[in-house]
PDB file of C-alpha atoms in Angstrom:
ATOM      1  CA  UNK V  23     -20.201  10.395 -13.056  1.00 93.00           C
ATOM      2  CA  UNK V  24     -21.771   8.221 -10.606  1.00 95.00           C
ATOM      3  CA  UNK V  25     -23.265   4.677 -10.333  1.00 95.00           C
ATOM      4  CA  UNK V  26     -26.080   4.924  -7.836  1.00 95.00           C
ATOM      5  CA  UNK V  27     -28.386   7.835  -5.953  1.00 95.00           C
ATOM      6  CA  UNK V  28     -27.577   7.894  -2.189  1.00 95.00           C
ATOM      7  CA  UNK V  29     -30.949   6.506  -1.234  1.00 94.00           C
ATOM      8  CA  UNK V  30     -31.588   3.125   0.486  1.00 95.00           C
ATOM      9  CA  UNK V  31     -30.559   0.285   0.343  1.00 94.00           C
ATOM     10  CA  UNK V  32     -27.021   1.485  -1.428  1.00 95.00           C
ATOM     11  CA  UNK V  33     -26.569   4.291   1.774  1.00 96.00           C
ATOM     12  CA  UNK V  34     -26.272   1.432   4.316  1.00 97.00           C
ATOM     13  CA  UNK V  35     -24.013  -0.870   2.225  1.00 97.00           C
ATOM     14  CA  UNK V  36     -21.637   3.116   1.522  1.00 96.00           C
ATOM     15  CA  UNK V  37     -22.038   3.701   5.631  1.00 95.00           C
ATOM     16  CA  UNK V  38     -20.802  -0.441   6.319  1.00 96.00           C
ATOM     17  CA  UNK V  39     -18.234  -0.049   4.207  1.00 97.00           C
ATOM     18  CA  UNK V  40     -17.064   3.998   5.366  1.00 93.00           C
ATOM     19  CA  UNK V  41     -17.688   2.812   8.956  1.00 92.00           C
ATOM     20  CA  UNK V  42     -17.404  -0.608   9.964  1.00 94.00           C
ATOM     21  CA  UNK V  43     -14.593  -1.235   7.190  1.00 94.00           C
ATOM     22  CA  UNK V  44     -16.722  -3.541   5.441  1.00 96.00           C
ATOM     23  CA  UNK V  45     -13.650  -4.369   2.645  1.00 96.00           C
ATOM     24  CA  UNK V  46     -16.125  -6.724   0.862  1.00 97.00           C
ATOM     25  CA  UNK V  47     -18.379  -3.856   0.522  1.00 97.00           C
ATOM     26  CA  UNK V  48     -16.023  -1.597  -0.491  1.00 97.00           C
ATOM     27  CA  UNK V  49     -14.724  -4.043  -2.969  1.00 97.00           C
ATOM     28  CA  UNK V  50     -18.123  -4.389  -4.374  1.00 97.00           C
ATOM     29  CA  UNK V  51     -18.641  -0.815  -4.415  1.00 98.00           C
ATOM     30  CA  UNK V  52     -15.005  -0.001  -6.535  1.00 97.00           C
ATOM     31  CA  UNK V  53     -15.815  -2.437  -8.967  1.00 97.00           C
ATOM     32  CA  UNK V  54     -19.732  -1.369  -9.855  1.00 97.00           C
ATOM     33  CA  UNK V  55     -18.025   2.233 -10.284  1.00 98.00           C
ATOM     34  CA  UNK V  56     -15.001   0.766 -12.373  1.00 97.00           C
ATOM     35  CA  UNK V  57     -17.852  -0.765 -14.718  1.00 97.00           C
ATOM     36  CA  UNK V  58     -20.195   2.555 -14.417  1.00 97.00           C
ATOM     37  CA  UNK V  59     -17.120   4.731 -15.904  1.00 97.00           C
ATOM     38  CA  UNK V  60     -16.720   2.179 -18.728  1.00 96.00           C
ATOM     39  CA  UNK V  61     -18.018   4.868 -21.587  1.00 93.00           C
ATOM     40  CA  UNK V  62     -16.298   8.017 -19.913  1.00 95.00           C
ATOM     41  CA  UNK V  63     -13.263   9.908 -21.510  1.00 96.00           C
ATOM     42  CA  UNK V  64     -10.583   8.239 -20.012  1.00 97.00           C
ATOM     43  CA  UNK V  65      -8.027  10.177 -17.863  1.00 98.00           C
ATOM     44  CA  UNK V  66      -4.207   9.881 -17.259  1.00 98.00           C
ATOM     45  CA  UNK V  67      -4.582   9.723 -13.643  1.00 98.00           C
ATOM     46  CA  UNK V  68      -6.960   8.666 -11.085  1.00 98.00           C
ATOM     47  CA  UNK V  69      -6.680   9.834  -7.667  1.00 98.00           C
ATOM     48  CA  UNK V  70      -8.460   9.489  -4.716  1.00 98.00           C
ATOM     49  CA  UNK V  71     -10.291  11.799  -2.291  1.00 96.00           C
ATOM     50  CA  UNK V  72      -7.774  12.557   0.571  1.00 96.00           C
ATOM     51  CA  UNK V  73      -8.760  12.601   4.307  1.00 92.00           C
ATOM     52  CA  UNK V  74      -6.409  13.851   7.038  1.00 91.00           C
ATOM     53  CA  UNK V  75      -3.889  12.163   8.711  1.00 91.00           C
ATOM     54  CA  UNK V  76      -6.156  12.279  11.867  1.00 91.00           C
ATOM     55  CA  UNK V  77      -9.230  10.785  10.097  1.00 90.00           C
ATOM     56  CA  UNK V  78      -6.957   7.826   9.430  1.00 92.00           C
ATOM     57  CA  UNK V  79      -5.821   7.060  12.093  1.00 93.00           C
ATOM     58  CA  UNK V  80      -9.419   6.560  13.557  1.00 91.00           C
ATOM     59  CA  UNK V  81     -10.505   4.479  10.473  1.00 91.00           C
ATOM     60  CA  UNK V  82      -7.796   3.200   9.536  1.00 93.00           C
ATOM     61  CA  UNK V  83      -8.107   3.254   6.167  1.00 96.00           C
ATOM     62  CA  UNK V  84      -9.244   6.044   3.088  1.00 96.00           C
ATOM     63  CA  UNK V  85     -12.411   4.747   1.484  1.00 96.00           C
ATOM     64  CA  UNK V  86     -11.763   6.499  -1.585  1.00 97.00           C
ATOM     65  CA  UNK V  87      -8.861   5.256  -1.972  1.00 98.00           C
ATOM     66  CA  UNK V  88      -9.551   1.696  -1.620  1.00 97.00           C
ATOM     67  CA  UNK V  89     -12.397   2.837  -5.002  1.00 98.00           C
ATOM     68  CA  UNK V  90     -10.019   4.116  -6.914  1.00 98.00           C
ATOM     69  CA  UNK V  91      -7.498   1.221  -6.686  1.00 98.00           C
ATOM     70  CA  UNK V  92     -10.531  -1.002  -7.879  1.00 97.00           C
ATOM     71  CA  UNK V  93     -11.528   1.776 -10.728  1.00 98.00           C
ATOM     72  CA  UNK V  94      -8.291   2.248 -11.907  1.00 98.00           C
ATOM     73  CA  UNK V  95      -7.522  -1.929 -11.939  1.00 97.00           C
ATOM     74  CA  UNK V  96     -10.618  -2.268 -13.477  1.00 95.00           C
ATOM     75  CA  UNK V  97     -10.103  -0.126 -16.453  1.00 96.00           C
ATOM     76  CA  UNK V  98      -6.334  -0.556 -16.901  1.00 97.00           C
ATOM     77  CA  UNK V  99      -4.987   3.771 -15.784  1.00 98.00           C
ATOM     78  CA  UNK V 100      -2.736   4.958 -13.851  1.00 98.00           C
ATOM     79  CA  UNK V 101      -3.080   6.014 -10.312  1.00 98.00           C
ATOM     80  CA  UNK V 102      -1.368   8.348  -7.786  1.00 98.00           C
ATOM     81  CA  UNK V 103      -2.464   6.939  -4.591  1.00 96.00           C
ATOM     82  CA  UNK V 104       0.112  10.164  -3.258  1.00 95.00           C
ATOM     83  CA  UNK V 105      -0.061  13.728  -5.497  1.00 95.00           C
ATOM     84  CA  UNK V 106      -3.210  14.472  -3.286  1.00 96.00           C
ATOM     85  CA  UNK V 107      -2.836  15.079   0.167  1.00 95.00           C
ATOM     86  CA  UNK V 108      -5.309  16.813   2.742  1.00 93.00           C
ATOM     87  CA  UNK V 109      -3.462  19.719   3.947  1.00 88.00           C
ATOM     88  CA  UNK V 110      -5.512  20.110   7.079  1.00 85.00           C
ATOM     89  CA  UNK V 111      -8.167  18.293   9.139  1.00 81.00           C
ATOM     90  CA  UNK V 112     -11.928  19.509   8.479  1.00 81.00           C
ATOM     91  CA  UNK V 113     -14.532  18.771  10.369  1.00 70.00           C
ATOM     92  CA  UNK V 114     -17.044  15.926   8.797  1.00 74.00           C
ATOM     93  CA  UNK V 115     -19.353  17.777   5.542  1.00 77.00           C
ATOM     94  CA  UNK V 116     -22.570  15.784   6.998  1.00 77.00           C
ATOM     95  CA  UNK V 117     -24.870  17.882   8.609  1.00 76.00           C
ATOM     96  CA  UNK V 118     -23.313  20.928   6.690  1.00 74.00           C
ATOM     97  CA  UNK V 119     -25.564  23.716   4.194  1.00 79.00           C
ATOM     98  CA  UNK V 120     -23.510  23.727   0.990  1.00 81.00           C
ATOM     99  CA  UNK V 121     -22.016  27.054   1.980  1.00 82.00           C
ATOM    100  CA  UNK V 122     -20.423  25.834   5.082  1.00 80.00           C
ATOM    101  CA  UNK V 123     -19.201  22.635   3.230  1.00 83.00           C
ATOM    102  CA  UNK V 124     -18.089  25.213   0.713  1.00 82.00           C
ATOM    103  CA  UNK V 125     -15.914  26.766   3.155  1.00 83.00           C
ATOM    104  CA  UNK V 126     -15.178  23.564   5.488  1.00 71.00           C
ATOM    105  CA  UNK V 127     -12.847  22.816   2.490  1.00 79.00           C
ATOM    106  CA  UNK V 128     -11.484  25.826   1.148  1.00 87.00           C
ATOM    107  CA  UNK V 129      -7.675  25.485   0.512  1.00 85.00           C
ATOM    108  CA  UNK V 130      -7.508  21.665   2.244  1.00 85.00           C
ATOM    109  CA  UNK V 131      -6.004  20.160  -0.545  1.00 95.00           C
ATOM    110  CA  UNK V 132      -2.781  19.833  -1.814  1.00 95.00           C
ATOM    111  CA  UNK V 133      -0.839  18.648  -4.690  1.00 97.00           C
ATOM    112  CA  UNK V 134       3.124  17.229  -4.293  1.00 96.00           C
ATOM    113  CA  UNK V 135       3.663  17.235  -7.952  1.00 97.00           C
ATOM    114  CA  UNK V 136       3.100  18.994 -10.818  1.00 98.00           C
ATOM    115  CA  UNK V 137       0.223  17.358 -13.244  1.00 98.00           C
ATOM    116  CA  UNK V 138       1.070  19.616 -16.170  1.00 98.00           C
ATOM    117  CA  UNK V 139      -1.699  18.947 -18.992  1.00 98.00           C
ATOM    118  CA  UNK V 140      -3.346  15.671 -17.395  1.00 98.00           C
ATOM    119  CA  UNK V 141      -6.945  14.958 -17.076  1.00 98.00           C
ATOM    120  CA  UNK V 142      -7.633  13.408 -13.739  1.00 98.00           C
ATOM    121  CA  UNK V 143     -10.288  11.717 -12.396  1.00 98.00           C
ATOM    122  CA  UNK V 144     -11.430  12.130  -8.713  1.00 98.00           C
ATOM    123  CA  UNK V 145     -12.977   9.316  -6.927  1.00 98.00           C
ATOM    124  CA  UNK V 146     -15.062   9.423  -3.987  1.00 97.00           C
ATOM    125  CA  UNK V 147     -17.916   7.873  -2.126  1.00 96.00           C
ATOM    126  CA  UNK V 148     -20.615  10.148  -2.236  1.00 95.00           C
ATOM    127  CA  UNK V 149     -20.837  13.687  -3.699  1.00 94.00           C
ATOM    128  CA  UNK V 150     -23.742  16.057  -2.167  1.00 89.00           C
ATOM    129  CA  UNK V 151     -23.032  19.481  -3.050  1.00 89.00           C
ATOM    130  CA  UNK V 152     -19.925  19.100  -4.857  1.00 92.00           C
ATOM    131  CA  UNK V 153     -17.869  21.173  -2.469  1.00 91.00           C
ATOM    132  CA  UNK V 154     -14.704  18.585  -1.884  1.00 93.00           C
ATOM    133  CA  UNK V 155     -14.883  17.791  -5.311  1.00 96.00           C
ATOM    134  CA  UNK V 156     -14.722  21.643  -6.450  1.00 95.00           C
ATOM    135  CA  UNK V 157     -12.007  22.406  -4.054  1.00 95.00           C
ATOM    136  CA  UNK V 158     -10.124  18.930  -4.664  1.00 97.00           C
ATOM    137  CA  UNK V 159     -10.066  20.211  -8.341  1.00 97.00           C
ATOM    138  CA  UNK V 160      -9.244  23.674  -8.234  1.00 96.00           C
ATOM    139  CA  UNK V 161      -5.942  22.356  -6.299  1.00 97.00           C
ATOM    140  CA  UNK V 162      -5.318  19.983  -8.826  1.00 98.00           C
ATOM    141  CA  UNK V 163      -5.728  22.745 -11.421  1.00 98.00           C
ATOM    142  CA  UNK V 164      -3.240  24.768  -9.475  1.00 97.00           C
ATOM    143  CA  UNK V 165      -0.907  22.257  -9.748  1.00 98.00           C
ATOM    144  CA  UNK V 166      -1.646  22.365 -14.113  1.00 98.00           C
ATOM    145  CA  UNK V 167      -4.180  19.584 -14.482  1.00 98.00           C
ATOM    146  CA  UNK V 168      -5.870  20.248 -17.754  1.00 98.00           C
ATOM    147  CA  UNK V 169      -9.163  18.627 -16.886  1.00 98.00           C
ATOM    148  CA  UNK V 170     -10.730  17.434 -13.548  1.00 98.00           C
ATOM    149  CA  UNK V 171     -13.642  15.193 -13.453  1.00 98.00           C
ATOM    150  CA  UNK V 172     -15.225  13.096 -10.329  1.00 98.00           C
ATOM    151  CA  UNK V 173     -16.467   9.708 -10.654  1.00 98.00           C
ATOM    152  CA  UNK V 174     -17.985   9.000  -7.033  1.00 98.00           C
ATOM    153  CA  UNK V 175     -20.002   5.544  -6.216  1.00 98.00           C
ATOM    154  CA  UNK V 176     -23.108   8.104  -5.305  1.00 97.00           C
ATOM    155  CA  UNK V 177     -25.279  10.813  -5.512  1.00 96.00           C
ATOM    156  CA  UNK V 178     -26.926  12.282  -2.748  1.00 92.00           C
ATOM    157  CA  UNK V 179     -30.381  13.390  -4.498  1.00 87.00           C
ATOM    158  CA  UNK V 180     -31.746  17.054  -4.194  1.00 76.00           C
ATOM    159  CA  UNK V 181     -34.236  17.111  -2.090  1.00 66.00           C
ATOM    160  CA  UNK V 182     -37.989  17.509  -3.158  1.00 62.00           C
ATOM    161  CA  UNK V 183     -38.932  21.217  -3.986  1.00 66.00           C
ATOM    162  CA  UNK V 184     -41.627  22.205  -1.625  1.00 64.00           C
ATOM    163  CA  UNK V 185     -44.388  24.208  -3.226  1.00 60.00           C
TER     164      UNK V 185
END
């Protein structure tokens, strides 16, 4: 599930908020998304996108986490701002063919507990190929999630075929 395409204006108002820790933007951007899932199945948990220990310490904060705490206020579920952890650093996914992003994140996720039968939900910023989002949920199926969805603020849209 997601609220907007990744196109302009909504890109710069993602980048402000990912990059200049725009908080107001980031607010806005949790709480469109927390209204956007409305209609979905509803999960047991949210969770947020992790990003290493390194990435935040030079931003300071996790985007995706600061969307799911608005998503999961919003619609009243519970959420594990801990049982997902980046196991190791990985290089940024812009820039990167889906089967390098594919392989940036193979096995950088972790669980710390076990989520036996839940449905989850996933929240990010922007999904482009869906390679954090696979590898985010195969982990959390590992650790006995019964059902994994992603509800990110954006979609990057496929490019125009050429021909």
């Amino acid at each position: 599930m997601t609220a907007f395409d990744y196109r302009f204006p909504l890109d710069r108002l993602v980048q402000r908020y990912k990059f200049s820790a725009d908080l107001a933007a980031g607010a806005y951007l949790g709480d469109v998304l927390g209204r956007a899932v409305t209609g979905c199945p509803r999960p047991d948990l949210v969770v947020a996108s992790p990003i290493s220990a390194e990435r935040l310490r030079v931003r300071g904060f996790n985007p995706a986490l600061l969307l799911a705490r608005r998503v999961s206020s919003r619609q009243a579920l519970a959420l594990d701002a801990r049982c997902l952890a980046k196991a190791r650093h990985t290089p940024p996914q812009t820039g990167l063919d889906a089967a390098a992003r594919r392989r940036n994140v193979q096995g950088a996720f972790l669980v710390t507990r076990r989520l036996d039968g839940l449905k989850v939900a996933v929240v990010d910023d922007v999904i482009t190929t869906g390679s954090t989002l696979a590898a985010v949920a195969e982990a959390l199926k590992a650790a006995g999630a019964a059902r994994v969805t992603g509800w990110m603020v954006a979609r990057t849209p496929e490019p125009p075929r050429q021909g």
